[in-house]
Amino acid sequence: MLEVGIGTGLNVPLYDRTRVTSVVGVEPALRMHRLARRRIAAAGLDVQLMGLSAERLPAPDASFDTVVSTYTLCTIPDPIAALREMRRVLVPGGRLLFAEHGRAPDARVWRFQQRLTPLWRCVAGGCHLDRDIPALLRDAGFRADVQSRYLPGPKFVSYHCWGEAVADA
């Protein structure tokens, strides 16, 4: 399994050790690796951390059954390139599991997201509030089953989508 944007390893304790045999976690923010290593040790999983972004993955084609991306696509500089790389490293029929926040469906909220994003990126680690996640998945060659809704909180940051995507044939 590949986890893109493993961050501090919050997902690691959630993985079923009877089904997940090894994880490669990519995370360019090296300062997060220290806490991730602690969580990895506590979970008892074989996890290899790599200090890089997902636009160029040093893995052969079709080398992962599953890719996980949670709240990562907003900060990746080139999300289409990263998604194409995720698609490339997935085995045929492999799944991309994702949970992301992004572009609100309400035009007024979306316009506010667009105006706020340049400032927000500076204070929130490069986060883009207004990325259209379903469109990014489609443009990268995925067929996605997407669920979405507003979660509690200010509308400009609370529109979320999650689901599963597979590579189009």
Short mmCIF file of N, CA and C in Angstrom, two decimals:
data_model
loop_
_atom_site.label_atom_id
_atom_site.label_comp_id
_atom_site.label_asym_id
_atom_site.label_seq_id
_atom_site.Cartn_x
_atom_site.Cartn_y
_atom_site.Cartn_z
N MET A 1 0.83 -1.17 0.00
CA MET A 1 0.00 0.00 0.00
C MET A 1 0.88 1.24 0.00
N LEU A 2 0.41 2.27 -0.68
CA LEU A 2 1.08 3.56 -0.72
C LEU A 2 0.17 4.58 -0.06
N GLU A 3 0.71 5.34 0.90
CA GLU A 3 -0.04 6.46 1.46
C GLU A 3 0.65 7.74 1.04
N VAL A 4 -0.06 8.54 0.28
CA VAL A 4 0.45 9.82 -0.20
C VAL A 4 0.12 10.88 0.84
N GLY A 5 1.14 11.59 1.30
CA GLY A 5 0.94 12.59 2.33
C GLY A 5 0.68 11.94 3.68
N ILE A 6 1.54 11.02 4.07
CA ILE A 6 1.36 10.29 5.32
C ILE A 6 1.43 11.20 6.54
N GLY A 7 2.04 12.37 6.38
CA GLY A 7 2.07 13.35 7.46
C GLY A 7 2.65 12.80 8.74
N THR A 8 1.91 12.95 9.83
CA THR A 8 2.37 12.48 11.13
C THR A 8 1.94 11.04 11.42
N GLY A 9 1.40 10.37 10.41
CA GLY A 9 1.04 8.96 10.57
C GLY A 9 -0.30 8.71 11.23
N LEU A 10 -1.21 9.68 11.17
CA LEU A 10 -2.51 9.50 11.82
C LEU A 10 -3.29 8.29 11.33
N ASN A 11 -3.14 7.93 10.05
CA ASN A 11 -3.88 6.78 9.52
C ASN A 11 -3.28 5.44 9.92
N VAL A 12 -2.01 5.42 10.24
CA VAL A 12 -1.30 4.15 10.45
C VAL A 12 -1.99 3.24 11.48
N PRO A 13 -2.41 3.73 12.64
CA PRO A 13 -3.08 2.83 13.59
C PRO A 13 -4.41 2.27 13.08
N LEU A 14 -4.96 2.85 12.04
CA LEU A 14 -6.26 2.40 11.51
C LEU A 14 -6.13 1.24 10.54
N TYR A 15 -4.93 0.96 10.06
CA TYR A 15 -4.76 -0.10 9.07
C TYR A 15 -4.89 -1.47 9.72
N ASP A 16 -5.61 -2.35 9.05
CA ASP A 16 -5.82 -3.72 9.51
C ASP A 16 -4.56 -4.53 9.22
N ARG A 17 -3.83 -4.89 10.26
CA ARG A 17 -2.55 -5.60 10.08
C ARG A 17 -2.74 -6.98 9.47
N THR A 18 -3.94 -7.53 9.47
CA THR A 18 -4.16 -8.83 8.82
C THR A 18 -4.31 -8.67 7.31
N ARG A 19 -4.56 -7.42 6.84
CA ARG A 19 -4.75 -7.18 5.42
C ARG A 19 -3.67 -6.32 4.80
N VAL A 20 -3.03 -5.48 5.60
CA VAL A 20 -1.99 -4.59 5.10
C VAL A 20 -0.65 -5.15 5.53
N THR A 21 0.15 -5.56 4.56
CA THR A 21 1.44 -6.18 4.89
C THR A 21 2.57 -5.17 4.94
N SER A 22 2.50 -4.15 4.11
CA SER A 22 3.54 -3.12 4.15
C SER A 22 2.98 -1.83 3.55
N VAL A 23 3.56 -0.72 4.01
CA VAL A 23 3.12 0.60 3.58
C VAL A 23 4.34 1.42 3.19
N VAL A 24 4.23 2.11 2.08
CA VAL A 24 5.20 3.14 1.72
C VAL A 24 4.48 4.46 1.93
N GLY A 25 5.05 5.33 2.75
CA GLY A 25 4.44 6.62 3.02
C GLY A 25 5.30 7.74 2.46
N VAL A 26 4.73 8.56 1.60
CA VAL A 26 5.48 9.70 1.07
C VAL A 26 4.98 10.96 1.75
N GLU A 27 5.92 11.79 2.15
CA GLU A 27 5.62 13.05 2.84
C GLU A 27 6.80 13.99 2.69
N PRO A 28 6.61 15.11 1.97
CA PRO A 28 7.73 16.02 1.76
C PRO A 28 8.09 16.84 3.00
N ALA A 29 7.16 17.02 3.94
CA ALA A 29 7.42 17.81 5.14
C ALA A 29 8.17 16.93 6.15
N LEU A 30 9.49 16.96 6.09
CA LEU A 30 10.31 16.06 6.90
C LEU A 30 10.09 16.25 8.39
N ARG A 31 9.67 17.44 8.82
CA ARG A 31 9.45 17.67 10.24
C ARG A 31 8.35 16.77 10.80
N MET A 32 7.49 16.24 9.94
CA MET A 32 6.41 15.36 10.38
C MET A 32 6.86 13.92 10.58
N HIS A 33 8.00 13.56 10.03
CA HIS A 33 8.45 12.17 10.08
C HIS A 33 8.70 11.68 11.51
N ARG A 34 9.16 12.56 12.37
CA ARG A 34 9.48 12.13 13.75
C ARG A 34 8.24 11.57 14.45
N LEU A 35 7.13 12.30 14.40
CA LEU A 35 5.90 11.82 15.01
C LEU A 35 5.35 10.61 14.25
N ALA A 36 5.48 10.61 12.94
CA ALA A 36 5.03 9.45 12.16
C ALA A 36 5.78 8.19 12.59
N ARG A 37 7.07 8.31 12.82
CA ARG A 37 7.86 7.13 13.25
C ARG A 37 7.35 6.57 14.58
N ARG A 38 6.96 7.45 15.48
CA ARG A 38 6.41 6.99 16.77
C ARG A 38 5.11 6.22 16.57
N ARG A 39 4.24 6.76 15.75
CA ARG A 39 2.96 6.09 15.49
C ARG A 39 3.17 4.78 14.75
N ILE A 40 4.12 4.76 13.84
CA ILE A 40 4.43 3.53 13.10
C ILE A 40 4.93 2.46 14.06
N ALA A 41 5.83 2.83 14.95
CA ALA A 41 6.37 1.86 15.93
C ALA A 41 5.26 1.31 16.81
N ALA A 42 4.36 2.17 17.26
CA ALA A 42 3.26 1.73 18.12
C ALA A 42 2.29 0.81 17.39
N ALA A 43 2.12 1.02 16.08
CA ALA A 43 1.19 0.21 15.30
C ALA A 43 1.78 -1.14 14.92
N GLY A 44 3.09 -1.25 14.93
CA GLY A 44 3.73 -2.51 14.59
C GLY A 44 3.64 -2.89 13.12
N LEU A 45 3.54 -1.91 12.25
CA LEU A 45 3.47 -2.16 10.81
C LEU A 45 4.81 -1.89 10.15
N ASP A 46 5.03 -2.54 9.03
CA ASP A 46 6.22 -2.28 8.21
C ASP A 46 5.90 -1.07 7.32
N VAL A 47 6.45 0.10 7.69
CA VAL A 47 6.20 1.32 6.95
C VAL A 47 7.53 1.94 6.57
N GLN A 48 7.68 2.23 5.29
CA GLN A 48 8.86 2.93 4.78
C GLN A 48 8.47 4.37 4.50
N LEU A 49 9.13 5.31 5.16
CA LEU A 49 8.87 6.74 4.94
C LEU A 49 9.81 7.28 3.88
N MET A 50 9.25 8.10 2.99
CA MET A 50 10.05 8.74 1.96
C MET A 50 9.76 10.23 1.98
N GLY A 51 10.82 11.04 2.04
CA GLY A 51 10.67 12.49 2.10
C GLY A 51 10.56 13.12 0.72
N LEU A 52 9.41 12.92 0.08
CA LEU A 52 9.21 13.50 -1.25
C LEU A 52 7.74 13.73 -1.50
N SER A 53 7.46 14.53 -2.52
CA SER A 53 6.09 14.78 -2.94
C SER A 53 5.68 13.70 -3.94
N ALA A 54 4.41 13.67 -4.28
CA ALA A 54 3.87 12.56 -5.07
C ALA A 54 3.93 12.75 -6.58
N GLU A 55 4.46 13.87 -7.06
CA GLU A 55 4.48 14.09 -8.50
C GLU A 55 5.44 13.16 -9.25
N ARG A 56 6.42 12.63 -8.55
CA ARG A 56 7.37 11.68 -9.16
C ARG A 56 7.68 10.61 -8.13
N LEU A 57 6.99 9.50 -8.25
CA LEU A 57 7.14 8.41 -7.28
C LEU A 57 8.20 7.43 -7.76
N PRO A 58 9.19 7.13 -6.91
CA PRO A 58 10.24 6.19 -7.30
C PRO A 58 9.80 4.74 -7.11
N ALA A 59 8.78 4.35 -7.85
CA ALA A 59 8.24 3.00 -7.76
C ALA A 59 7.92 2.52 -9.17
N PRO A 60 8.07 1.22 -9.39
CA PRO A 60 7.73 0.68 -10.71
C PRO A 60 6.23 0.77 -10.99
N ASP A 61 5.89 0.71 -12.26
CA ASP A 61 4.48 0.64 -12.65
C ASP A 61 3.82 -0.54 -11.95
N ALA A 62 2.54 -0.38 -11.62
CA ALA A 62 1.72 -1.47 -11.07
C ALA A 62 2.35 -2.13 -9.85
N SER A 63 2.81 -1.33 -8.90
CA SER A 63 3.50 -1.91 -7.74
C SER A 63 2.70 -1.83 -6.44
N PHE A 64 1.52 -1.23 -6.44
CA PHE A 64 0.70 -1.13 -5.23
C PHE A 64 -0.72 -1.56 -5.51
N ASP A 65 -1.31 -2.28 -4.56
CA ASP A 65 -2.71 -2.67 -4.66
C ASP A 65 -3.64 -1.51 -4.32
N THR A 66 -3.19 -0.67 -3.39
CA THR A 66 -4.02 0.41 -2.87
C THR A 66 -3.18 1.65 -2.68
N VAL A 67 -3.77 2.80 -2.98
CA VAL A 67 -3.17 4.10 -2.66
C VAL A 67 -4.17 4.83 -1.78
N VAL A 68 -3.67 5.44 -0.72
CA VAL A 68 -4.51 6.22 0.19
C VAL A 68 -4.04 7.67 0.14
N SER A 69 -5.01 8.58 0.02
CA SER A 69 -4.72 10.01 0.03
C SER A 69 -5.79 10.69 0.89
N THR A 70 -5.39 11.20 2.04
CA THR A 70 -6.33 11.89 2.90
C THR A 70 -5.85 13.31 3.16
N TYR A 71 -6.63 14.25 2.72
CA TYR A 71 -6.37 15.68 2.94
C TYR A 71 -4.97 16.06 2.48
N THR A 72 -4.67 15.64 1.25
CA THR A 72 -3.35 15.84 0.67
C THR A 72 -3.40 16.61 -0.64
N LEU A 73 -4.41 16.36 -1.45
CA LEU A 73 -4.45 16.96 -2.79
C LEU A 73 -4.52 18.48 -2.76
N CYS A 74 -4.93 19.05 -1.64
CA CYS A 74 -5.01 20.51 -1.56
C CYS A 74 -3.63 21.16 -1.51
N THR A 75 -2.61 20.43 -1.06
CA THR A 75 -1.29 21.04 -0.90
C THR A 75 -0.27 20.61 -1.95
N ILE A 76 -0.54 19.56 -2.68
CA ILE A 76 0.42 19.10 -3.69
C ILE A 76 0.50 20.14 -4.80
N PRO A 77 1.71 20.62 -5.13
CA PRO A 77 1.84 21.67 -6.14
C PRO A 77 1.19 21.33 -7.48
N ASP A 78 1.34 20.10 -7.95
CA ASP A 78 0.75 19.69 -9.23
C ASP A 78 -0.11 18.44 -8.98
N PRO A 79 -1.37 18.63 -8.57
CA PRO A 79 -2.20 17.48 -8.20
C PRO A 79 -2.48 16.52 -9.35
N ILE A 80 -2.58 17.03 -10.58
CA ILE A 80 -2.81 16.13 -11.73
C ILE A 80 -1.62 15.21 -11.92
N ALA A 81 -0.41 15.75 -11.87
CA ALA A 81 0.79 14.92 -12.00
C ALA A 81 0.84 13.88 -10.89
N ALA A 82 0.51 14.28 -9.67
CA ALA A 82 0.53 13.34 -8.55
C ALA A 82 -0.51 12.24 -8.74
N LEU A 83 -1.71 12.61 -9.17
CA LEU A 83 -2.74 11.59 -9.39
C LEU A 83 -2.36 10.66 -10.53
N ARG A 84 -1.74 11.18 -11.56
CA ARG A 84 -1.30 10.31 -12.66
C ARG A 84 -0.22 9.33 -12.18
N GLU A 85 0.63 9.79 -11.29
CA GLU A 85 1.64 8.90 -10.71
C GLU A 85 0.96 7.83 -9.84
N MET A 86 -0.03 8.23 -9.06
CA MET A 86 -0.76 7.24 -8.26
C MET A 86 -1.40 6.20 -9.16
N ARG A 87 -1.97 6.66 -10.25
CA ARG A 87 -2.58 5.74 -11.22
C ARG A 87 -1.53 4.81 -11.81
N ARG A 88 -0.37 5.36 -12.14
CA ARG A 88 0.70 4.56 -12.75
C ARG A 88 1.16 3.44 -11.82
N VAL A 89 1.27 3.72 -10.52
CA VAL A 89 1.82 2.72 -9.60
C VAL A 89 0.77 1.73 -9.09
N LEU A 90 -0.50 1.99 -9.39
CA LEU A 90 -1.55 1.04 -8.99
C LEU A 90 -1.57 -0.17 -9.93
N VAL A 91 -1.79 -1.34 -9.37
CA VAL A 91 -1.99 -2.53 -10.19
C VAL A 91 -3.32 -2.39 -10.93
N PRO A 92 -3.48 -3.09 -12.05
CA PRO A 92 -4.79 -3.06 -12.72
C PRO A 92 -5.89 -3.46 -11.73
N GLY A 93 -6.92 -2.65 -11.65
CA GLY A 93 -8.00 -2.91 -10.71
C GLY A 93 -7.71 -2.40 -9.30
N GLY A 94 -6.52 -1.83 -9.08
CA GLY A 94 -6.17 -1.28 -7.77
C GLY A 94 -7.03 -0.07 -7.45
N ARG A 95 -7.08 0.26 -6.16
CA ARG A 95 -7.98 1.32 -5.71
C ARG A 95 -7.23 2.50 -5.09
N LEU A 96 -7.72 3.67 -5.40
CA LEU A 96 -7.31 4.89 -4.73
C LEU A 96 -8.42 5.23 -3.74
N LEU A 97 -8.10 5.25 -2.46
CA LEU A 97 -9.05 5.63 -1.41
C LEU A 97 -8.72 7.06 -1.02
N PHE A 98 -9.71 7.94 -1.01
CA PHE A 98 -9.42 9.35 -0.77
C PHE A 98 -10.46 9.99 0.14
N ALA A 99 -10.01 11.00 0.84
CA ALA A 99 -10.87 11.91 1.61
C ALA A 99 -10.19 13.27 1.48
N GLU A 100 -10.91 14.24 0.97
CA GLU A 100 -10.32 15.55 0.70
C GLU A 100 -11.35 16.64 0.97
N HIS A 101 -10.88 17.85 1.11
CA HIS A 101 -11.78 19.00 1.13
C HIS A 101 -11.53 19.76 -0.17
N GLY A 102 -12.47 20.62 -0.54
CA GLY A 102 -12.23 21.33 -1.79
C GLY A 102 -13.35 22.26 -2.19
N ARG A 103 -13.43 22.44 -3.49
CA ARG A 103 -14.34 23.41 -4.10
C ARG A 103 -15.79 23.16 -3.68
N ALA A 104 -16.38 24.18 -3.10
CA ALA A 104 -17.77 24.10 -2.68
C ALA A 104 -18.69 24.16 -3.89
N PRO A 105 -19.85 23.50 -3.82
CA PRO A 105 -20.78 23.53 -4.94
C PRO A 105 -21.57 24.84 -5.05
N ASP A 106 -21.63 25.59 -3.97
CA ASP A 106 -22.36 26.85 -3.98
C ASP A 106 -21.48 27.94 -4.58
N ALA A 107 -21.97 28.61 -5.62
CA ALA A 107 -21.17 29.60 -6.35
C ALA A 107 -20.63 30.70 -5.44
N ARG A 108 -21.44 31.17 -4.52
CA ARG A 108 -20.99 32.24 -3.63
C ARG A 108 -19.83 31.78 -2.74
N VAL A 109 -19.94 30.58 -2.21
CA VAL A 109 -18.88 30.03 -1.35
C VAL A 109 -17.63 29.78 -2.19
N TRP A 110 -17.81 29.25 -3.39
CA TRP A 110 -16.66 28.98 -4.26
C TRP A 110 -15.92 30.26 -4.62
N ARG A 111 -16.64 31.32 -4.93
CA ARG A 111 -15.98 32.60 -5.23
C ARG A 111 -15.19 33.10 -4.02
N PHE A 112 -15.74 32.91 -2.83
CA PHE A 112 -15.01 33.30 -1.62
C PHE A 112 -13.76 32.44 -1.46
N GLN A 113 -13.87 31.13 -1.72
CA GLN A 113 -12.70 30.25 -1.67
C GLN A 113 -11.61 30.74 -2.63
N GLN A 114 -12.01 31.11 -3.84
CA GLN A 114 -11.05 31.60 -4.82
C GLN A 114 -10.35 32.87 -4.35
N ARG A 115 -11.11 33.79 -3.77
CA ARG A 115 -10.50 35.04 -3.28
C ARG A 115 -9.58 34.79 -2.09
N LEU A 116 -9.96 33.86 -1.23
CA LEU A 116 -9.20 33.60 0.00
C LEU A 116 -7.98 32.71 -0.22
N THR A 117 -7.99 31.86 -1.23
CA THR A 117 -6.93 30.87 -1.41
C THR A 117 -5.51 31.46 -1.45
N PRO A 118 -5.22 32.56 -2.15
CA PRO A 118 -3.83 33.05 -2.14
C PRO A 118 -3.29 33.34 -0.74
N LEU A 119 -4.11 33.94 0.11
CA LEU A 119 -3.70 34.20 1.49
C LEU A 119 -3.66 32.90 2.30
N TRP A 120 -4.70 32.09 2.13
CA TRP A 120 -4.81 30.82 2.86
C TRP A 120 -3.59 29.93 2.61
N ARG A 121 -3.14 29.88 1.35
CA ARG A 121 -1.97 29.07 1.01
C ARG A 121 -0.76 29.47 1.84
N CYS A 122 -0.60 30.76 2.09
CA CYS A 122 0.56 31.26 2.85
C CYS A 122 0.50 30.86 4.31
N VAL A 123 -0.69 30.81 4.88
CA VAL A 123 -0.81 30.52 6.31
C VAL A 123 -1.17 29.06 6.60
N ALA A 124 -1.51 28.29 5.57
CA ALA A 124 -1.97 26.91 5.80
C ALA A 124 -1.15 25.89 5.00
N GLY A 125 0.14 26.09 4.94
CA GLY A 125 1.02 25.09 4.34
C GLY A 125 0.80 24.81 2.87
N GLY A 126 0.35 25.80 2.11
CA GLY A 126 0.15 25.62 0.69
C GLY A 126 -1.22 25.11 0.30
N CYS A 127 -2.14 25.03 1.24
CA CYS A 127 -3.48 24.50 1.00
C CYS A 127 -4.28 25.38 0.06
N HIS A 128 -4.84 24.74 -0.97
CA HIS A 128 -5.77 25.39 -1.91
C HIS A 128 -7.19 25.02 -1.47
N LEU A 129 -7.98 26.01 -1.14
CA LEU A 129 -9.36 25.75 -0.70
C LEU A 129 -10.28 25.35 -1.83
N ASP A 130 -9.94 25.73 -3.06
CA ASP A 130 -10.88 25.69 -4.17
C ASP A 130 -10.61 24.61 -5.22
N ARG A 131 -9.89 23.58 -4.87
CA ARG A 131 -9.62 22.53 -5.86
C ARG A 131 -10.84 21.63 -6.03
N ASP A 132 -11.15 21.34 -7.28
CA ASP A 132 -12.29 20.51 -7.64
C ASP A 132 -11.80 19.05 -7.68
N ILE A 133 -11.95 18.35 -6.59
CA ILE A 133 -11.38 17.00 -6.45
C ILE A 133 -11.98 16.03 -7.47
N PRO A 134 -13.30 15.94 -7.64
CA PRO A 134 -13.82 15.02 -8.66
C PRO A 134 -13.26 15.30 -10.06
N ALA A 135 -13.12 16.57 -10.42
CA ALA A 135 -12.57 16.92 -11.73
C ALA A 135 -11.10 16.52 -11.83
N LEU A 136 -10.34 16.72 -10.77
CA LEU A 136 -8.93 16.31 -10.78
C LEU A 136 -8.81 14.80 -10.98
N LEU A 137 -9.63 14.04 -10.28
CA LEU A 137 -9.60 12.58 -10.42
C LEU A 137 -9.94 12.18 -11.86
N ARG A 138 -10.97 12.78 -12.40
CA ARG A 138 -11.39 12.48 -13.78
C ARG A 138 -10.28 12.85 -14.78
N ASP A 139 -9.69 14.03 -14.61
CA ASP A 139 -8.65 14.49 -15.53
C ASP A 139 -7.39 13.63 -15.47
N ALA A 140 -7.18 12.97 -14.34
CA ALA A 140 -6.01 12.10 -14.19
C ALA A 140 -6.29 10.66 -14.65
N GLY A 141 -7.50 10.40 -15.13
CA GLY A 141 -7.81 9.07 -15.66
C GLY A 141 -8.44 8.11 -14.68
N PHE A 142 -9.04 8.64 -13.61
CA PHE A 142 -9.73 7.78 -12.64
C PHE A 142 -11.23 7.85 -12.85
N ARG A 143 -11.88 6.75 -12.53
CA ARG A 143 -13.33 6.69 -12.44
C ARG A 143 -13.62 6.60 -10.95
N ALA A 144 -14.29 7.60 -10.41
CA ALA A 144 -14.44 7.70 -8.96
C ALA A 144 -15.89 7.60 -8.52
N ASP A 145 -16.07 6.92 -7.41
CA ASP A 145 -17.34 6.90 -6.70
C ASP A 145 -17.16 7.91 -5.57
N VAL A 146 -17.77 9.08 -5.73
CA VAL A 146 -17.53 10.20 -4.81
C VAL A 146 -18.77 10.48 -3.98
N GLN A 147 -18.58 10.59 -2.70
CA GLN A 147 -19.61 11.08 -1.79
C GLN A 147 -19.14 12.44 -1.30
N SER A 148 -20.07 13.37 -1.08
CA SER A 148 -19.64 14.69 -0.65
C SER A 148 -20.74 15.37 0.14
N ARG A 149 -20.31 16.29 0.99
CA ARG A 149 -21.24 17.14 1.72
C ARG A 149 -20.46 18.14 2.55
N TYR A 150 -21.18 19.10 3.05
CA TYR A 150 -20.60 20.03 4.01
C TYR A 150 -20.53 19.34 5.37
N LEU A 151 -19.40 19.44 6.02
CA LEU A 151 -19.26 18.99 7.40
C LEU A 151 -19.43 20.22 8.29
N PRO A 152 -19.63 20.04 9.58
CA PRO A 152 -19.79 21.21 10.44
C PRO A 152 -18.57 22.15 10.35
N GLY A 153 -18.85 23.42 10.33
CA GLY A 153 -17.79 24.41 10.27
C GLY A 153 -18.09 25.46 9.22
N PRO A 154 -17.19 26.44 9.09
CA PRO A 154 -17.38 27.48 8.07
C PRO A 154 -17.42 26.85 6.68
N LYS A 155 -18.36 27.26 5.87
CA LYS A 155 -18.57 26.64 4.55
C LYS A 155 -17.33 26.69 3.66
N PHE A 156 -16.52 27.73 3.78
CA PHE A 156 -15.37 27.84 2.87
C PHE A 156 -14.32 26.77 3.12
N VAL A 157 -14.36 26.08 4.26
CA VAL A 157 -13.41 25.01 4.53
C VAL A 157 -14.09 23.67 4.84
N SER A 158 -15.41 23.63 4.79
CA SER A 158 -16.07 22.42 5.28
C SER A 158 -16.71 21.54 4.21
N TYR A 159 -16.49 21.84 2.92
CA TYR A 159 -17.02 20.96 1.89
C TYR A 159 -16.00 19.83 1.66
N HIS A 160 -16.43 18.61 1.87
CA HIS A 160 -15.54 17.45 1.79
C HIS A 160 -16.08 16.42 0.82
N CYS A 161 -15.15 15.67 0.24
CA CYS A 161 -15.55 14.53 -0.58
C CYS A 161 -14.65 13.35 -0.24
N TRP A 162 -15.18 12.17 -0.40
CA TRP A 162 -14.44 10.97 -0.08
C TRP A 162 -14.97 9.84 -0.96
N GLY A 163 -14.18 8.80 -1.07
CA GLY A 163 -14.63 7.68 -1.86
C GLY A 163 -13.49 6.82 -2.35
N GLU A 164 -13.77 6.15 -3.44
CA GLU A 164 -12.86 5.18 -4.03
C GLU A 164 -12.80 5.45 -5.52
N ALA A 165 -11.59 5.33 -6.08
CA ALA A 165 -11.41 5.55 -7.51
C ALA A 165 -10.57 4.41 -8.08
N VAL A 166 -10.85 4.07 -9.31
CA VAL A 166 -10.07 3.07 -10.05
C VAL A 166 -9.66 3.70 -11.38
N ALA A 167 -8.60 3.20 -11.95
CA ALA A 167 -8.11 3.73 -13.22
C ALA A 167 -9.07 3.35 -14.34
N ASP A 168 -9.38 4.32 -15.19
CA ASP A 168 -10.16 4.02 -16.39
C ASP A 168 -9.34 3.11 -17.28
N ALA A 169 -10.01 2.25 -17.99
CA ALA A 169 -9.32 1.32 -18.89
C ALA A 169 -8.77 2.04 -20.09
#
